[in-house]
Amino acid sequence: MTFQPIVPLTGYLGWRFLERTLENQQSAFSESQPVKRATEHFRDKIGEVRTVNDLMGDRQLLSVALGAFGLDEDINNTFYIKKILEDGTIDDDALANRLTDNRYADFSRAFGFGDGALPRTGLVGFPDDIIDRYEARQFERAVGDQNNNLRLAMNVKAGIADILDRTNSGAAQWFSIMGNAPLREVFQTALGLPSSIASIDLDKQLELFRERSTSIFGTEQLSDFVDPDRQEKLIRLFLIRSEAANIGNATGGATALTILRSTRPST
């Protein structure tokens, strides 16, 4: 049976509890039998994979590969995933590069099927890199089953690092944030931006993200969010504002119910 994360609190208090217990909880989770079976199979077999079809033909391998990038739900989208892997990421018109969610490009680039004569699956250290990502993402997913906001908060550090590794352009980095659903929700909420801004022009969205970031965090440079204090402030604001919104929605719902009951005809 998979170890179930202990999340006794919500919001920022829940986050602080997770921070204090993360190392022990994640270690126990990684040693649970389902996770261990999956990672051991990956470590034993991934070196034999030379083509996209080799990977697609082993569902256990594919499950770990997708799970390492938070793409678990695509396990049955075989044609779609095969196309992403075969196209690679070198050409601008590659499928992964045309998707707004940059996790697909990270996934394709990591395996390298379409980017060179040989994939990266045979490289020393490749299995450990993917397994480390898989264990972290799966623990986040298990936390998310109890509290999705905490899952989003846990993804912040790795998500920002992935974007910074991919590009040095400030505008491109922000566009990557805006195109990555988990990171966008964290930044958008922490910056106090409404979800409705997704419907306006992308350049205007970029302007709003940068302006609000400068106002709240004193910088519009995504590289500055590597700083632990600034990253902690980002997560704190996200969780506090998310919790406040949830309380507001619950209060509004209760108020509406009270009004409805008070106007119900007596019998």
Coordinates of C-alpha atoms in Angstrom, one line a residue:
M1 CA 0.0 0.0 0.0
T2 CA 1.3 3.5 -0.9
F3 CA 2.2 5.7 2.0
Q4 CA -0.4 8.4 2.4
P5 CA 1.1 11.9 3.2
I6 CA 0.1 13.4 6.6
V7 CA -1.5 16.8 6.0
P8 CA -3.4 17.7 9.2
L9 CA -3.7 21.4 8.3
T10 CA -4.7 23.5 5.3
G11 CA -3.4 26.8 4.0
Y12 CA 0.0 28.3 5.1
L13 CA 0.0 26.4 8.4
G14 CA -0.4 23.2 6.4
W15 CA 2.6 24.3 4.2
R16 CA 4.8 24.9 7.2
F17 CA 3.9 21.5 8.6
L18 CA 4.9 19.9 5.2
E19 CA 8.1 21.8 5.1
R20 CA 9.1 20.5 8.5
T21 CA 8.2 16.9 7.8
L22 CA 8.9 16.7 4.0
E23 CA 12.1 14.8 4.1
N24 CA 10.8 12.0 6.3
Q25 CA 7.4 11.8 4.6
Q26 CA 8.9 11.8 1.1
S27 CA 11.4 9.1 2.0
A28 CA 8.6 6.9 3.4
F29 CA 6.5 7.5 0.3
S30 CA 9.4 6.5 -2.1
E31 CA 9.9 3.3 -0.1
S32 CA 6.3 2.2 -0.4
Q33 CA 5.8 -0.9 -2.5
P34 CA 3.9 0.5 -5.5
V35 CA 6.4 3.4 -5.9
K36 CA 9.4 1.2 -5.4
R37 CA 8.2 -1.4 -7.9
A38 CA 7.6 1.3 -10.5
T39 CA 11.0 2.9 -10.0
E40 CA 13.0 -0.4 -9.9
H41 CA 11.4 -1.5 -13.2
F42 CA 12.3 1.9 -14.7
R43 CA 15.9 1.7 -13.5
D44 CA 16.2 -1.9 -14.8
K45 CA 14.6 -1.4 -18.3
I46 CA 15.0 2.2 -19.4
G47 CA 18.6 1.6 -20.7
E48 CA 17.2 -0.9 -23.2
V49 CA 14.9 1.7 -24.7
R50 CA 16.2 3.1 -28.0
T51 CA 13.0 4.2 -29.8
V52 CA 9.8 5.9 -29.0
N53 CA 8.0 2.6 -29.7
D54 CA 10.2 0.9 -27.1
L55 CA 9.0 3.3 -24.5
M56 CA 5.3 3.3 -25.7
G57 CA 5.3 -0.5 -25.6
D58 CA 6.0 -0.7 -21.9
R59 CA 3.2 0.9 -19.9
Q60 CA 5.1 0.8 -16.7
L61 CA 8.0 2.7 -18.2
L62 CA 5.7 5.2 -19.8
S63 CA 3.8 5.7 -16.5
V64 CA 7.1 6.7 -14.8
A65 CA 8.2 8.8 -17.7
L66 CA 5.0 10.8 -17.8
G67 CA 4.6 10.9 -14.0
A68 CA 8.0 12.5 -13.7
F69 CA 6.6 15.6 -15.5
G70 CA 3.2 15.6 -13.9
L71 CA 1.6 14.3 -17.1
D72 CA 0.1 11.1 -15.6
E73 CA -3.4 11.7 -17.1
D74 CA -1.9 11.4 -20.6
I75 CA -1.1 7.7 -20.2
N76 CA -3.8 6.7 -22.6
N77 CA -3.2 9.5 -25.2
T78 CA -0.7 7.3 -27.0
F79 CA -0.8 8.9 -30.5
Y80 CA -0.4 12.4 -28.9
I81 CA 2.5 11.4 -26.6
K82 CA 4.2 9.5 -29.4
K83 CA 4.0 12.6 -31.7
I84 CA 5.5 14.8 -28.9
L85 CA 8.4 12.5 -28.4
E86 CA 9.1 11.9 -32.1
D87 CA 9.0 15.6 -33.0
G88 CA 11.5 16.5 -30.3
T89 CA 12.0 20.2 -29.4
I90 CA 14.7 21.5 -31.8
D91 CA 12.3 22.6 -34.5
D92 CA 10.0 25.6 -33.8
D93 CA 7.0 23.8 -35.3
A94 CA 7.5 20.6 -33.2
L95 CA 4.3 19.8 -31.4
A96 CA 5.7 20.2 -27.9
N97 CA 6.9 23.7 -28.8
R98 CA 3.4 24.7 -30.1
L99 CA 1.7 23.8 -26.9
T100 CA 1.0 26.4 -24.2
D101 CA 1.8 23.9 -21.4
N102 CA 5.6 23.7 -21.4
R103 CA 5.7 20.5 -19.4
Y104 CA 5.4 18.6 -22.7
A105 CA 8.5 20.3 -24.1
D106 CA 10.4 19.5 -20.9
F107 CA 9.3 15.8 -21.2
S108 CA 10.3 15.5 -24.8
R109 CA 13.6 17.3 -24.3
A110 CA 14.5 15.1 -21.3
F111 CA 14.1 11.9 -23.4
G112 CA 15.6 13.3 -26.5
F113 CA 14.1 10.9 -29.1
G114 CA 13.6 13.6 -31.7
D115 CA 16.6 15.8 -30.9
G116 CA 19.5 13.6 -32.0
A117 CA 20.7 10.3 -33.4
L118 CA 20.3 8.6 -30.0
P119 CA 17.9 9.2 -27.1
R120 CA 19.2 10.1 -23.7
T121 CA 17.8 6.9 -22.2
G122 CA 21.3 5.3 -22.3
L123 CA 23.1 8.0 -20.5
V124 CA 24.6 7.3 -17.1
G125 CA 22.5 9.0 -14.5
F126 CA 19.5 9.3 -16.7
P127 CA 17.4 6.8 -14.7
D128 CA 18.2 8.5 -11.4
D129 CA 17.2 11.9 -12.8
I130 CA 13.8 10.7 -14.0
I131 CA 13.2 8.7 -10.9
D132 CA 14.0 11.6 -8.6
R133 CA 11.5 13.7 -10.6
Y134 CA 8.9 10.9 -10.5
E135 CA 9.1 10.4 -6.8
A136 CA 8.8 14.1 -6.1
R137 CA 5.9 14.6 -8.5
Q138 CA 4.0 11.5 -7.2
F139 CA 4.4 12.7 -3.6
E140 CA 3.0 16.0 -4.7
R141 CA 0.1 14.2 -6.4
A142 CA -0.6 12.3 -3.2
V143 CA -0.6 15.5 -1.2
G144 CA -2.9 17.0 -3.9
D145 CA -5.4 14.2 -3.2
Q146 CA -5.9 15.8 0.2
N147 CA -5.2 19.5 -0.6
N148 CA -4.5 20.6 -4.2
N149 CA -3.2 24.1 -3.1
L150 CA -0.4 22.4 -1.2
R151 CA 0.4 20.3 -4.2
L152 CA 0.7 23.5 -6.3
A153 CA 2.9 25.1 -3.7
M154 CA 5.3 22.1 -3.7
N155 CA 5.7 22.4 -7.5
V156 CA 7.0 26.0 -7.3
K157 CA 10.7 25.4 -6.8
A158 CA 11.1 22.7 -9.5
G159 CA 8.8 24.5 -11.9
I160 CA 10.7 27.8 -11.7
A161 CA 14.0 25.9 -12.1
D162 CA 12.8 24.2 -15.2
I163 CA 11.9 27.4 -16.8
L164 CA 15.1 29.1 -15.9
D165 CA 17.1 26.2 -17.4
R166 CA 15.2 26.5 -20.6
T167 CA 15.5 30.2 -21.5
N168 CA 17.2 33.4 -20.4
S169 CA 14.7 35.8 -22.0
G170 CA 12.6 37.6 -19.3
A171 CA 9.5 37.8 -21.5
A172 CA 9.8 34.1 -22.6
Q173 CA 10.1 33.1 -18.9
W174 CA 6.9 34.9 -18.0
F175 CA 5.1 33.4 -21.0
S176 CA 6.3 30.0 -19.8
I177 CA 4.8 30.8 -16.3
M178 CA 1.5 31.8 -18.0
G179 CA 1.5 28.6 -20.1
N180 CA 2.2 26.3 -17.2
A181 CA -1.2 25.7 -15.5
P182 CA 0.1 24.8 -12.0
L183 CA 2.6 27.7 -11.9
R184 CA 0.2 30.2 -13.4
E185 CA -2.3 29.5 -10.7
V186 CA 0.3 30.1 -8.0
F187 CA 1.6 33.4 -9.5
Q188 CA -1.8 34.7 -10.6
T189 CA -3.3 34.1 -7.1
A190 CA -0.3 35.4 -5.2
L191 CA -0.2 38.5 -7.4
G192 CA -3.9 39.1 -6.8
L193 CA -4.8 38.8 -10.5
P194 CA -8.3 37.5 -11.4
S195 CA -8.7 34.4 -13.5
S196 CA -10.5 36.5 -16.1
I197 CA -7.3 38.0 -17.3
A198 CA -6.7 34.8 -19.3
S199 CA -9.2 36.1 -21.8
I200 CA -7.3 39.3 -22.7
D201 CA -4.3 39.8 -25.1
L202 CA -1.2 37.8 -24.1
D203 CA 1.0 40.9 -24.3
K204 CA -1.3 42.7 -21.9
Q205 CA -1.3 39.7 -19.6
L206 CA 2.5 39.8 -19.6
E207 CA 2.4 43.5 -18.7
L208 CA 0.1 42.9 -15.8
F209 CA 2.1 40.0 -14.4
R210 CA 5.3 42.0 -14.6
E211 CA 3.8 45.2 -13.1
R212 CA 2.2 43.3 -10.2
S213 CA 5.4 41.3 -9.5
T214 CA 7.4 44.5 -9.3
S215 CA 4.8 46.0 -7.0
I216 CA 4.6 43.1 -4.6
F217 CA 8.0 41.4 -4.8
G218 CA 10.2 44.3 -5.9
T219 CA 11.2 42.5 -9.1
E220 CA 10.0 41.4 -12.4
Q221 CA 12.9 39.0 -13.0
L222 CA 11.9 35.4 -12.6
S223 CA 15.5 34.5 -11.7
D224 CA 15.0 36.5 -8.5
F225 CA 12.4 33.9 -7.4
V226 CA 15.2 31.4 -6.8
D227 CA 15.8 33.3 -3.6
P228 CA 14.3 31.2 -0.8
D229 CA 12.8 34.2 1.0
R230 CA 11.1 35.5 -2.1
Q231 CA 9.9 32.1 -3.0
E232 CA 8.5 31.6 0.5
K233 CA 6.6 34.9 0.2
L234 CA 5.2 33.8 -3.1
I235 CA 3.9 30.6 -1.6
R236 CA 2.6 32.3 1.5
L237 CA 0.6 34.8 -0.5
F238 CA -0.8 32.1 -2.8
L239 CA -2.0 30.0 0.1
I240 CA -3.3 32.9 2.2
R241 CA -5.2 34.4 -0.7
S242 CA -6.5 30.9 -1.8
E243 CA -7.7 30.2 1.7
A244 CA -9.4 33.6 1.9
A245 CA -11.2 33.0 -1.4
N246 CA -12.4 29.6 -0.2
I247 CA -13.7 31.1 3.0
G248 CA -15.3 33.9 1.1
N249 CA -17.0 31.5 -1.3
A250 CA -18.2 29.3 1.6
T251 CA -19.5 32.4 3.5
G252 CA -21.2 33.6 0.4
G253 CA -22.8 30.2 -0.1
A254 CA -24.0 30.1 3.5
T255 CA -25.4 33.6 3.2
A256 CA -27.3 32.7 0.0
L257 CA -28.7 29.6 1.7
T258 CA -29.8 31.6 4.7
I259 CA -31.6 34.1 2.5
L260 CA -33.2 31.3 0.5
R261 CA -34.5 29.7 3.7
S262 CA -35.8 33.0 5.1
T263 CA -37.8 33.6 1.9
R264 CA -39.3 30.1 1.8
P265 CA -43.1 30.3 2.4
S266 CA -44.2 28.9 5.7
T267 CA -46.5 25.9 5.7

